[in-house]
Amino acid sequence: MTESLLALILVFAIIAASVALYTDELLSAVIAVGAVGFSGSIAYLLLGAPDLAITQIVVEVVSLVLLIRVTIGVGLRLTSGPSSRKRITAAGAALLAVFALFLISLKTFAAFGTPVMERIQGAPSVFYIERGLELTGAANLVTGVLLDFRAYDTLGEATVIFTAVLGGLILLRRKGRKNTGDSAEDAG
Amino acid sequence: MKNRSLITVTVSRWVSPFIFIYGLHLILYGHITPGGGFPGGVVLASSFILALLARGREAALQRLPYPLAKRLDATGAIIFLLTALAGLAVSGIFFENFLLEIIPGTPMRLISSGTVLVNNAAIGIKVCASVFLIMLFLSVLRVGEDEQIRTIEKEEG
C-alpha cells in the first residue's frame, strides 16, 4: 500500500518537475517546483520520517512564498532555444542507457525498507538506536543524532545559512562603499 | 503605505502569535517529539514573514528590528559554537554532551538531554533570524531603490 502510494507521489513529482522545466512563465515554474517539494514532504511522511516532513513542508512554504514574492509582477519569461530532432534523439538515447544501467543495479539493492544494519555488519546505526537514549537523553532519536552524535554536520549547516545572510548583508551595506560617481553607484 | 485589505491585516495580526508559539514548541520539545531547531526556527521566522507580507515592512521591523535580527543571528551561531567548545574544554571531545552528566533529568521530560536542548535553542534563534533577514533583503532588493536601503540603514543607526 505504502509502496504504491509512494510510486504515485513520485510520478506526480516527476510530472510537476517536467512542467517546471517546459513552462514559459517563471511564476508557473516556481509553483510547479513547489508541488515537487510538497510531494517530497508527503513521501517523507509515508516513509515514517515526520521530522523531515515537518522541515520540508515548512521550508517549502517559506521558500515558495519568497520565490513568488520575488517573481510576481516581474513578468519574466523563460526562453528556450529551438530543439532539433537530432538533439532530442540523442537525449532520449542517453536517458534510456542510464535507465537500463539503473535497472541492472537495482537487482543488487536490498529489498525495500530493509534497515542498513541488516545489510552491513557493525553499522553505526545499530549503536545509535541501542544506546542513543542513554547517551544523549533525547527521546527523539533524530534530534539526538543531529545535535549530539553528528553535531558537526549541523555546525556546517548553520555555517551555510550564516554565509547566505552574510552575502545579503554585504550586498545591502552602504558604509565603506566607494562613491566613484553616479554610474558606478547604479552598477553597484 | 498601500491600502491593505482589512481582512488580511486583522487575520495576520491574530494568527502570527499562534505561529510563534508553535515555533517555540517545535524548538523546546524537539528532543522529545518530531521537530527541532531548524523547522522551529523557520516557523518562528514565518510569523514575522506573515507580518512582512500582510502589513508591510514597517510592521515586521517593529516586531523584529533589523539590528536585533542581525545580533540574534550572530548570537545563535556563537551559542552553538560555545557549547561545542565547552564540551571540548570539559571532556576533550568537540560537541561532547557534558551537561547530561551534570543535569541528567528524566527521559521524555523537557530537561532531559543536556546540550541537545541548548543547541536546539541556539539553532532555532539563528535560523529564525537568518530566514527573516533573507526575506527582508529580498523585499528591499526587489525594488532596487537606494532610498529603501538608506531607510533600513537609518534604523540600524
XYZ file of C-alpha atoms in Angstrom:
345
model
C 0.000 0.000 0.000
C 2.711 2.438 1.062
C 4.830 1.470 -1.916
C 2.088 2.100 -4.482
C 1.190 5.434 -2.828
C 4.864 6.363 -2.885
C 5.110 5.473 -6.569
C 2.030 7.618 -7.272
C 3.583 10.592 -5.472
C 6.889 10.128 -7.269
C 5.125 10.086 -10.651
C 3.315 13.284 -9.640
C 6.635 14.863 -8.642
C 8.206 13.912 -11.973
C 5.271 15.404 -13.890
C 5.496 18.613 -11.826
C 9.241 18.800 -12.443
C 8.712 18.465 -16.210
C 6.074 21.198 -16.063
C 8.593 23.402 -14.262
C 11.134 22.709 -16.991
C 8.922 23.268 -20.017
C 6.585 26.068 -18.989
C 7.212 29.502 -20.425
C 6.196 31.590 -17.463
C 8.501 31.950 -14.471
C 5.655 32.032 -11.941
C 4.209 28.725 -13.204
C 7.665 27.171 -12.979
C 8.022 28.356 -9.365
C 4.621 26.890 -8.435
C 5.483 23.585 -10.134
C 8.729 23.418 -8.150
C 6.631 23.983 -5.031
C 4.478 20.996 -5.995
C 7.639 18.865 -6.237
C 8.638 19.983 -2.731
C 5.227 19.222 -1.216
C 5.124 15.761 -2.781
C 8.567 15.171 -1.272
C 7.166 16.098 2.138
C 4.280 13.612 1.734
C 6.785 10.959 0.651
C 8.809 11.512 3.852
C 5.633 11.209 5.911
C 4.770 7.885 4.221
C 8.280 6.600 4.859
C 7.932 7.345 8.568
C 10.152 10.409 8.886
C 7.958 13.084 10.498
C 10.955 15.254 11.424
C 11.998 15.530 7.799
C 8.395 16.013 6.680
C 7.934 18.972 9.061
C 11.198 20.556 7.947
C 10.423 20.001 4.276
C 6.910 21.442 4.448
C 7.937 24.490 6.495
C 10.932 25.311 4.304
C 8.822 24.680 1.200
C 6.080 27.086 2.319
C 8.558 29.836 3.201
C 10.658 29.434 0.062
C 7.561 29.252 -2.159
C 6.214 32.470 -0.652
C 9.652 34.026 -1.052
C 10.052 32.959 -4.676
C 6.525 34.047 -5.605
C 7.136 37.389 -3.922
C 10.298 37.802 -5.987
C 8.843 36.641 -9.309
C 5.327 38.087 -9.161
C 4.792 41.203 -11.256
C 8.233 40.949 -12.801
C 6.778 39.361 -15.914
C 9.906 37.435 -16.794
C 9.534 34.713 -19.388
C 11.712 31.703 -19.775
C 13.032 31.235 -23.245
C 14.375 28.010 -24.569
C 16.257 27.654 -27.788
C 14.879 25.645 -30.698
C 15.384 21.945 -30.099
C 16.373 19.991 -33.185
C 15.262 16.430 -33.833
C 18.845 15.199 -33.590
C 19.345 16.591 -30.096
C 16.066 15.110 -28.852
C 17.054 11.657 -30.192
C 20.469 11.898 -28.560
C 18.978 12.956 -25.225
C 16.431 10.147 -25.400
C 19.109 7.558 -26.150
C 21.239 8.800 -23.244
C 18.245 8.653 -20.885
C 17.422 5.092 -21.997
C 21.030 3.997 -21.453
C 21.096 5.472 -17.925
C 17.734 3.873 -17.148
C 18.992 0.461 -18.320
C 22.074 0.772 -16.087
C 19.784 1.736 -13.201
C 17.604 -1.336 -13.788
C 20.695 -3.580 -13.716
C 21.963 -2.010 -10.495
C 18.501 -2.304 -8.948
C 18.992 -6.079 -8.636
C 21.887 -5.619 -6.216
C 19.821 -3.446 -3.852
C 18.297 -4.877 -0.705
C 14.520 -5.217 -0.513
C 12.546 -2.002 0.009
C 12.522 -0.923 3.641
C 15.414 -3.103 4.839
C 17.379 -1.221 7.502
C 21.065 -0.553 6.859
C 22.121 -2.589 9.883
C 20.779 -5.781 8.355
C 22.886 -5.226 5.250
C 26.163 -4.063 6.752
C 27.734 -5.626 9.823
C 28.648 -3.173 12.578
C 26.912 -0.185 11.023
C 26.829 2.808 13.390
C 23.025 2.956 13.195
C 22.813 -0.135 15.437
C 24.862 1.642 18.072
C 22.797 4.837 17.717
C 19.497 3.004 18.134
C 20.646 0.825 21.026
C 22.386 3.459 23.119
C 21.005 6.745 21.746
C 18.578 7.483 24.584
C 21.139 6.544 27.212
C 23.955 8.627 25.713
C 22.073 11.733 24.579
C 18.999 11.691 26.820
C 16.899 12.768 23.832
C 13.773 10.672 23.355
C 13.589 11.816 19.716
C 16.498 9.901 18.254
C 16.643 12.101 15.133
C 17.412 15.188 17.221
C 19.834 13.155 19.308
C 21.778 12.191 16.193
C 21.588 15.678 14.634
C 22.719 17.620 17.684
C 24.908 15.143 19.550
C 26.383 12.283 17.501
C 26.527 14.256 14.264
C 26.555 17.827 15.564
C 29.466 18.570 13.235
C 27.078 18.292 10.270
C 24.657 20.683 11.937
C 27.506 23.134 12.524
C 28.262 23.044 8.810
C 24.587 23.578 8.015
C 24.477 26.596 10.346
C 27.589 27.959 8.634
C 25.871 27.702 5.245
C 22.902 29.810 6.404
C 25.223 32.250 8.144
C 27.193 32.695 4.917
C 23.977 33.285 2.942
C 22.928 36.053 5.338
C 26.446 37.490 5.242
C 26.169 37.710 1.456
C 22.880 39.597 1.802
C 24.399 41.976 4.335
C 27.348 42.686 2.062
C 25.002 43.461 -0.831
C 22.994 45.815 1.357
C 25.717 47.724 3.126
C 26.399 51.320 2.253
C 29.185 52.113 4.659
C 32.536 51.549 3.040
C 31.123 51.595 -0.441
C 33.225 53.931 -2.554
C 31.450 56.834 -4.215
C 33.023 56.985 -7.640
C 30.236 58.732 -9.444
C 26.643 58.018 -10.263
C 27.245 55.361 -12.893
C 29.304 53.224 -10.501
C 26.615 53.606 -7.854
C 23.963 52.354 -10.224
C 26.066 49.379 -11.150
C 26.784 48.530 -7.527
C 1.581 52.541 2.826
C -0.675 50.844 0.277
C -4.327 50.303 1.039
C -4.304 46.827 2.511
C -7.353 44.650 2.925
C -8.832 44.827 6.441
C -9.328 41.050 6.465
C -5.681 40.343 5.621
C -4.392 42.772 8.227
C -6.668 41.504 11.008
C -6.194 37.799 10.300
C -2.413 38.143 10.093
C -2.395 40.048 13.378
C -4.421 37.279 15.063
C -2.629 34.302 13.542
C 1.027 35.259 13.843
C 1.224 34.853 17.681
C -0.065 31.288 17.320
C 2.543 30.550 14.658
C 5.164 31.961 17.020
C 4.011 29.708 19.893
C 4.061 26.669 17.600
C 7.615 27.502 16.581
C 8.651 27.750 20.242
C 7.013 24.375 20.891
C 8.867 22.779 17.970
C 12.194 24.105 19.298
C 11.720 23.366 23.018
C 10.243 19.885 22.536
C 12.438 18.989 19.574
C 14.297 16.350 21.587
C 11.062 14.598 22.602
C 8.660 14.921 19.669
C 9.330 15.436 15.936
C 10.661 18.914 15.290
C 13.838 20.614 16.347
C 15.789 23.792 15.930
C 15.712 24.109 12.161
C 11.967 23.672 11.427
C 11.111 25.528 14.642
C 13.283 28.452 13.623
C 11.708 28.617 10.180
C 8.216 28.566 11.767
C 9.265 31.411 14.097
C 10.555 33.356 11.109
C 7.358 32.703 9.161
C 5.335 34.512 11.836
C 7.426 37.614 11.104
C 7.296 36.978 7.348
C 3.487 36.895 7.589
C 3.602 40.367 9.141
C 6.024 41.462 6.417
C 3.767 40.272 3.610
C 0.411 41.254 5.082
C 1.195 44.509 6.818
C 4.345 45.783 5.170
C 7.977 46.072 6.104
C 7.435 48.669 8.829
C 5.117 46.381 10.814
C 7.539 43.468 10.588
C 10.526 45.604 11.572
C 8.541 46.862 14.546
C 8.268 43.304 15.841
C 11.793 42.208 14.977
C 14.024 45.232 14.343
C 16.814 44.890 11.824
C 19.729 45.380 14.279
C 18.177 42.893 16.720
C 17.756 40.307 13.956
C 21.381 40.710 12.943
C 22.503 40.283 16.534
C 20.239 37.255 17.100
C 21.731 35.635 14.005
C 25.242 36.007 15.354
C 24.221 35.113 18.925
C 22.665 31.805 17.906
C 25.759 30.808 15.958
C 28.041 31.788 18.843
C 25.990 29.881 21.461
C 26.086 26.783 19.261
C 29.843 27.053 18.841
C 30.388 27.816 22.540
C 28.546 24.672 23.695
C 30.759 22.699 21.302
C 33.905 24.361 22.694
C 32.675 23.889 26.284
C 32.426 20.169 25.570
C 35.987 20.313 24.268
C 37.140 22.114 27.410
C 35.334 19.833 29.864
C 35.985 16.409 28.426
C 38.316 16.867 25.478
C 35.732 15.975 22.821
C 34.238 18.569 20.463
C 30.429 18.639 20.890
C 30.593 16.347 23.948
C 27.282 16.279 25.799
C 28.815 17.394 29.101
C 25.574 18.793 30.542
C 23.982 15.340 30.569
C 26.250 14.221 33.428
C 25.640 17.416 35.414
C 21.846 17.572 34.881
C 20.683 14.105 33.827
C 16.944 14.837 34.142
C 14.380 12.178 33.269
C 13.865 10.929 29.717
C 10.726 12.217 27.957
C 10.767 15.380 30.081
C 11.757 18.883 28.978
C 15.009 18.813 30.976
C 16.428 15.535 29.793
C 19.082 15.847 27.151
C 21.806 18.228 28.302
C 23.367 20.185 25.485
C 20.837 18.976 22.875
C 18.247 21.414 24.275
C 20.776 24.282 24.321
C 21.889 23.530 20.767
C 18.272 23.307 19.610
C 17.518 26.728 21.090
C 20.659 28.218 19.525
C 19.872 26.787 16.078
C 16.263 27.943 16.412
C 17.276 31.552 17.186
C 19.855 31.515 14.407
C 17.582 30.080 11.715
C 14.696 32.390 12.691
C 16.868 35.495 12.348
C 18.541 34.232 9.159
C 15.354 33.368 7.271
C 13.744 36.650 8.314
C 16.830 38.599 7.192
C 16.953 36.832 3.821
C 13.265 37.645 3.264
C 13.913 41.252 4.312
C 16.863 41.559 1.922
C 14.771 40.256 -0.958
C 11.896 42.600 -0.137
C 14.334 45.530 -0.194
C 16.409 44.489 -3.181
C 13.418 43.634 -5.332
C 12.570 47.284 -5.785
C 16.228 48.099 -6.090
C 15.955 51.661 -4.904
C 18.740 53.178 -2.868
C 16.120 55.055 -0.878
C 14.940 51.883 0.840
C 18.434 50.747 1.701
C 19.003 54.134 3.267
C 15.892 53.835 5.453
C 16.881 50.380 6.651
C 20.370 51.631 7.499
C 18.955 54.587 9.395
C 17.186 52.190 11.727
C 20.454 50.385 12.186
C 21.982 53.618 13.486
